[in-house]
Amino acid sequence: MSNRVKRLIAVLVLGIFFIGLMGISLGASSTSSAGELRLATDWPYPFHGNPFGAGAVGGAWWFVYEPFAYYIPQSDEYIPRLAESWKIEKGKVTVTLRKNAKFSDGKPFTAKDVINSVNFIQAMWQWPYEIENVTAPNDYTVVFTLSKDAPQSFVHTILTDAAIPALAPYHVYSKWANLAKEVAELGKKIFAISSSGKTPDAQLKSTYDKKADDLRKQVNAFSPFKTLKRMPVIGSFEPTKITQSEMVLTANKYHWLYPKMKINRITFRRWSSNEFVWASLISGEIYAAHPNMPKDVVEQLTILNPSLKVKTTTDLSEIALVFNYQKPLFKDVNLRKAIAYVLDKSKVRDVAVWQASTCSPYAHGILKSMESKWISKDTLSKLTKYATNAKMAEEVLKKAGYKKVGTTWQQPNGQPVAFTLSVYGPHSDWVLAAREVVQQLNNFGFKVEMKLIPDGMRDQVMKSGDYEAAIEFGVTWQGYPHPYNGYMRLYEADLYNITKFPSKDKYSTPWGKFSPYDLTEQLRDVAQDKKKSIDVVQKLAYITNEYLPIIPLFEKVLPIYYSDKKVTGWPAKDDPIWSLAPGGIERVYNLLITTGKLAPKK
Amino acid sequence: MKYVVDRLVYLIIVLLIAISGVFVLVNKMPGDPAYGLAVSIAQQRNMEMERALEIAHKLMGIDPHEPLIVRYGRFISNLLKGNFGYSSFYQTSVNEIIAKALPWTLFVISLATLVSFLVGIYLGSFAAQKRGTIIDLVISGIASIIQAIPPFVLAVLILFIFAVRLRVIPLGGAYPVDMEPSFSLSFILKIIHHALGPMFATAIPQMAAWALAMRGNTSQIMEEDYIRFAQARGLKDSVIANKYIKNNAMLPLIASLAISIGYMLGGHTLVESIFNYPGIGFYFGKAIAVRDFGLLTGLFSLIVIGVIVATFIAEIVYALIDPRVKLK
């Protein structure tokens, strides 16, 4: 090697070392400004600022858009945001808009913006057709007329979905307002015809397709960030600087709660990997995040950064063992009950997601965290408890004609109790749960094998019924935190479509014979009436617990890590506000900022 | 000249096979590119999956029933025009995405290649000269261990040790968010400073590989007759090492350089996500996560073309500098 090359290597290595050392003086971490909150999320890049474009606005969503109200599941209360008040009548919701709400460019927020937003989302997303029309008696009142098929629960969507009030401000999207209105009307017409079981006219359909495609192309290509050099928002923060790695939001000084706000800037780091988020939390580069972490990492985290606190809140969903009712083996409720007794759900939880909450001992279809709010003590006393009890499982099986030959249980027809347990491969926590379930069932004397569903194939496999038993989401309340949501999934919608549990059959209860399907329909119609809802829920809970369409394993939780080193005012661990996190944790931060609770540490 | 023409024909054939392979592999991946979007639509809007999937297809402009052969034809004809395809997720051309992200990736990869190659061959030849000594044992042993560590594991270690604990390198990003890109010295220093983490995570395993390869080549050459003859002539060890051994030992490694760039690009994808570094890796991850087949095919094609062309260039350069190839 020539001396010149040697010198080059030396210079190169020294240069890099020098820059590394200089990094200490340059400051390895960027300095935070007072009044800043640092978080982690994901967003589309290049950033366009168009909610209808690819990737929408990413994690900035709850800071740039406001719903009419926030709903806190734990305290069962609505907190008004863009609405001052609302009135719910049969098939109609009247919302009185906040008069001092303005967009970040100073333009006032009026009924015109709501009407335009609804037209846009119906035209672009073919949703929500439950809204038949929106009228404005004056600038600050909107009346939503609901379609006759709209469930009562849809009122909750109107009030709490941030897409409805001001996704498409009229002054920003006026260019396409008429076309959006036209497409929305045509879409609703076609949807109504299809819903009544008829086939829409081909001419009508082709007119709709042509206009809808035209609108979609034009709107998708629109970038307020490029065209207007900004993104006018109704929310508390406006995105002002975006790179591929960071997104900076600046406080909207026209927001009606701006005078209360003590945080004036939000810096998002891209959630590029869990490792990056862990490192950022430990080093104090971000002040709050909700990554899943192994137990040992959490222990290290609190040692390395004592200012970090952790709060777990329900994720409003549970993981369950589900059965394919097309397979004769699972039609016997006794076998399902035996499985429920065999499984040590706490152990499954510990192995799969150590921070999750156990669902034990009931399987009533109500999330464990919401049990006390929806099921009376009297009903609970009527329900079978499925605490881990192998003896009880044996008793149930023997009574039903099963017998144990050697180490294997046999069905009354002499066939062994053998089946496969399918699980979606990319969900590592599900795979761990499945492995533990298989082991426990095999130890008891069933012949169970685990089968992995390849990446991207979950929907296809489950919907085609190409499975016997599986690990899946059980009841989930995301989107609408109400028992109706869970029972609808179980007896009418997604879960029913893959299990085919005979939900229209009638089942005995202490109150008579009912079909869970009919009860779910009833619950839909009384969803906004808590007292009537509770009445229906008791029957549904009884049927679900005693006839076991699924066996819940554990309730998912959202672990939230937050530091009070740079910002203070985090709520107490038992504060109901945390329950606002599932489906949009930024709502919690936004509520804390706009009420002046979160403030920079002095 | 004949050698160059032969190589060129070979290059075109290999390119066509590789590109077709990439297309078939990506398009035969299980799953629907609209599935992820459909799931979020279904969850947020309380909607049945079937309807959500239909909406997602429309939103992303995907026709799930289009035959594969039609897509392949369009893909090849676009590629011939220098068009790497269209991203269904970003609703933009892949070329536009590549133009934004590739410079960052190339910057880190170039730096990593330069450092790993130069330091690696120096360490390898040094170890060979000290064959059998403790120095040789230490260099070879450490290199063998480091070579086996995947770059993303090393990235996590570097992140936690140097960024979190020692705080000598930044946690992530290409430059501080409050800094405006410019040609100022402070900005350039910041860019280099931010690139150190991903650069070392990519370079260190490769450096070990070069060191081991160089040691092997050097040891082999030291057994050659012409080296013994040079020693018999009484030439100084330093002259023999620099004039007779190193250049000859380095020759085969130059041909491997192109392949190593491809290998580094592959490993660099995860490294970028661990350091939150903007580049091709970010889009790769996104494309896989959302099943953006257009973007995935485009990015894979870019890498395949890059590696094959780099290999071709390396072979030509090798022929120019190695008289033995010319004679053949």
PDB file of C-alpha atoms in Angstrom, chain A residues 58-155:
ATOM      1  CA  GLY A  58     -50.667  11.033   9.349  1.00  0.00           C
ATOM      2  CA  GLY A  59     -50.445  11.443  13.117  1.00  0.00           C
ATOM      3  CA  ALA A  60     -51.188  15.157  12.914  1.00  0.00           C
ATOM      4  CA  TRP A  61     -54.879  14.277  12.398  1.00  0.00           C
ATOM      5  CA  TRP A  62     -56.205  15.020  15.900  1.00  0.00           C
ATOM      6  CA  PHE A  63     -54.206  18.258  16.155  1.00  0.00           C
ATOM      7  CA  VAL A  64     -55.345  19.669  12.817  1.00  0.00           C
ATOM      8  CA  TYR A  65     -58.979  18.560  12.898  1.00  0.00           C
ATOM      9  CA  GLU A  66     -61.562  18.866  15.650  1.00  0.00           C
ATOM     10  CA  PRO A  67     -64.737  16.811  16.104  1.00  0.00           C
ATOM     11  CA  PHE A  68     -67.966  18.299  17.424  1.00  0.00           C
ATOM     12  CA  ALA A  69     -67.146  16.604  20.732  1.00  0.00           C
ATOM     13  CA  TYR A  70     -64.750  14.235  22.454  1.00  0.00           C
ATOM     14  CA  TYR A  71     -66.229  11.223  24.192  1.00  0.00           C
ATOM     15  CA  ILE A  72     -64.558   9.873  27.324  1.00  0.00           C
ATOM     16  CA  PRO A  73     -65.533   6.181  27.609  1.00  0.00           C
ATOM     17  CA  GLN A  74     -64.494   5.785  31.251  1.00  0.00           C
ATOM     18  CA  SER A  75     -66.674   8.648  32.543  1.00  0.00           C
ATOM     19  CA  ASP A  76     -69.286   8.321  29.785  1.00  0.00           C
ATOM     20  CA  GLU A  77     -69.237  12.052  29.051  1.00  0.00           C
ATOM     21  CA  TYR A  78     -69.111  14.167  25.905  1.00  0.00           C
ATOM     22  CA  ILE A  79     -66.802  17.194  25.950  1.00  0.00           C
ATOM     23  CA  PRO A  80     -67.975  19.840  23.428  1.00  0.00           C
ATOM     24  CA  ARG A  81     -65.342  20.934  20.900  1.00  0.00           C
ATOM     25  CA  LEU A  82     -66.600  22.496  17.641  1.00  0.00           C
ATOM     26  CA  ALA A  83     -70.182  22.150  18.857  1.00  0.00           C
ATOM     27  CA  GLU A  84     -71.666  24.315  21.580  1.00  0.00           C
ATOM     28  CA  SER A  85     -74.577  21.924  21.991  1.00  0.00           C
ATOM     29  CA  TRP A  86     -76.604  19.321  20.103  1.00  0.00           C
ATOM     30  CA  LYS A  87     -80.116  17.925  20.072  1.00  0.00           C
ATOM     31  CA  ILE A  88     -80.924  14.338  19.122  1.00  0.00           C
ATOM     32  CA  GLU A  89     -84.358  13.542  17.763  1.00  0.00           C
ATOM     33  CA  LYS A  90     -85.613  10.550  15.829  1.00  0.00           C
ATOM     34  CA  GLY A  91     -83.702  10.505  12.558  1.00  0.00           C
ATOM     35  CA  LYS A  92     -82.307  13.986  13.129  1.00  0.00           C
ATOM     36  CA  VAL A  93     -79.336  15.587  14.901  1.00  0.00           C
ATOM     37  CA  THR A  94     -79.183  19.358  15.281  1.00  0.00           C
ATOM     38  CA  VAL A  95     -75.760  20.773  16.114  1.00  0.00           C
ATOM     39  CA  THR A  96     -75.182  24.340  17.251  1.00  0.00           C
ATOM     40  CA  LEU A  97     -71.693  25.358  16.164  1.00  0.00           C
ATOM     41  CA  ARG A  98     -69.166  27.211  18.270  1.00  0.00           C
ATOM     42  CA  LYS A  99     -69.222  30.855  17.195  1.00  0.00           C
ATOM     43  CA  ASN A 100     -65.644  31.714  18.085  1.00  0.00           C
ATOM     44  CA  ALA A 101     -63.982  28.918  16.123  1.00  0.00           C
ATOM     45  CA  LYS A 102     -61.680  30.030  13.307  1.00  0.00           C
ATOM     46  CA  PHE A 103     -59.319  28.358  10.872  1.00  0.00           C
ATOM     47  CA  SER A 104     -55.598  28.953  11.286  1.00  0.00           C
ATOM     48  CA  ASP A 105     -55.711  31.497   8.431  1.00  0.00           C
ATOM     49  CA  GLY A 106     -58.262  33.561  10.369  1.00  0.00           C
ATOM     50  CA  LYS A 107     -61.359  32.566   8.336  1.00  0.00           C
ATOM     51  CA  PRO A 108     -64.426  31.855  10.509  1.00  0.00           C
ATOM     52  CA  PHE A 109     -65.825  28.337  10.787  1.00  0.00           C
ATOM     53  CA  THR A 110     -69.477  28.151   9.718  1.00  0.00           C
ATOM     54  CA  ALA A 111     -72.192  25.699   8.647  1.00  0.00           C
ATOM     55  CA  LYS A 112     -70.948  26.053   5.069  1.00  0.00           C
ATOM     56  CA  ASP A 113     -67.757  24.226   6.045  1.00  0.00           C
ATOM     57  CA  VAL A 114     -69.680  21.355   7.644  1.00  0.00           C
ATOM     58  CA  ILE A 115     -71.921  20.893   4.597  1.00  0.00           C
ATOM     59  CA  ASN A 116     -68.917  20.986   2.290  1.00  0.00           C
ATOM     60  CA  SER A 117     -66.984  18.474   4.428  1.00  0.00           C
ATOM     61  CA  VAL A 118     -69.868  16.005   4.481  1.00  0.00           C
ATOM     62  CA  ASN A 119     -70.269  16.310   0.708  1.00  0.00           C
ATOM     63  CA  PHE A 120     -66.557  15.717   0.242  1.00  0.00           C
ATOM     64  CA  ILE A 121     -66.243  12.662   2.459  1.00  0.00           C
ATOM     65  CA  GLN A 122     -69.359  11.119   0.918  1.00  0.00           C
ATOM     66  CA  ALA A 123     -68.005  11.777  -2.567  1.00  0.00           C
ATOM     67  CA  MET A 124     -64.407  10.728  -1.896  1.00  0.00           C
ATOM     68  CA  TRP A 125     -64.883   7.904   0.623  1.00  0.00           C
ATOM     69  CA  GLN A 126     -68.424   6.715  -0.173  1.00  0.00           C
ATOM     70  CA  TRP A 127     -69.147   7.241   3.503  1.00  0.00           C
ATOM     71  CA  PRO A 128     -71.206   8.072   5.588  1.00  0.00           C
ATOM     72  CA  TYR A 129     -74.337   7.387   3.579  1.00  0.00           C
ATOM     73  CA  GLU A 130     -76.180   7.238   6.903  1.00  0.00           C
ATOM     74  CA  ILE A 131     -76.382  11.023   6.509  1.00  0.00           C
ATOM     75  CA  GLU A 132     -79.215  11.672   4.066  1.00  0.00           C
ATOM     76  CA  ASN A 133     -78.608  15.404   3.975  1.00  0.00           C
ATOM     77  CA  VAL A 134     -77.255  18.342   5.944  1.00  0.00           C
ATOM     78  CA  THR A 135     -79.041  21.680   6.045  1.00  0.00           C
ATOM     79  CA  ALA A 136     -78.120  24.987   7.644  1.00  0.00           C
ATOM     80  CA  PRO A 137     -80.971  27.096   9.075  1.00  0.00           C
ATOM     81  CA  ASN A 138     -78.309  29.711   9.822  1.00  0.00           C
ATOM     82  CA  ASP A 139     -74.507  30.118   9.781  1.00  0.00           C
ATOM     83  CA  TYR A 140     -74.078  28.419  13.135  1.00  0.00           C
ATOM     84  CA  THR A 141     -76.623  25.603  13.077  1.00  0.00           C
ATOM     85  CA  VAL A 142     -76.506  22.381  11.091  1.00  0.00           C
ATOM     86  CA  VAL A 143     -79.221  19.760  10.891  1.00  0.00           C
ATOM     87  CA  PHE A 144     -78.197  16.220   9.966  1.00  0.00           C
ATOM     88  CA  THR A 145     -81.072  14.149   8.606  1.00  0.00           C
ATOM     89  CA  LEU A 146     -80.256  10.460   8.936  1.00  0.00           C
ATOM     90  CA  SER A 147     -81.287   7.726   6.517  1.00  0.00           C
ATOM     91  CA  LYS A 148     -83.961   5.339   7.744  1.00  0.00           C
ATOM     92  CA  ASP A 149     -81.364   2.537   7.995  1.00  0.00           C
ATOM     93  CA  ALA A 150     -78.956   4.561  10.107  1.00  0.00           C
ATOM     94  CA  PRO A 151     -78.364   2.972  13.511  1.00  0.00           C
ATOM     95  CA  GLN A 152     -78.766   5.137  16.585  1.00  0.00           C
ATOM     96  CA  SER A 153     -75.095   4.574  17.260  1.00  0.00           C
ATOM     97  CA  PHE A 154     -74.312   6.686  14.205  1.00  0.00           C
ATOM     98  CA  VAL A 155     -75.131   9.792  16.231  1.00  0.00           C
TER      99      VAL A 155
END
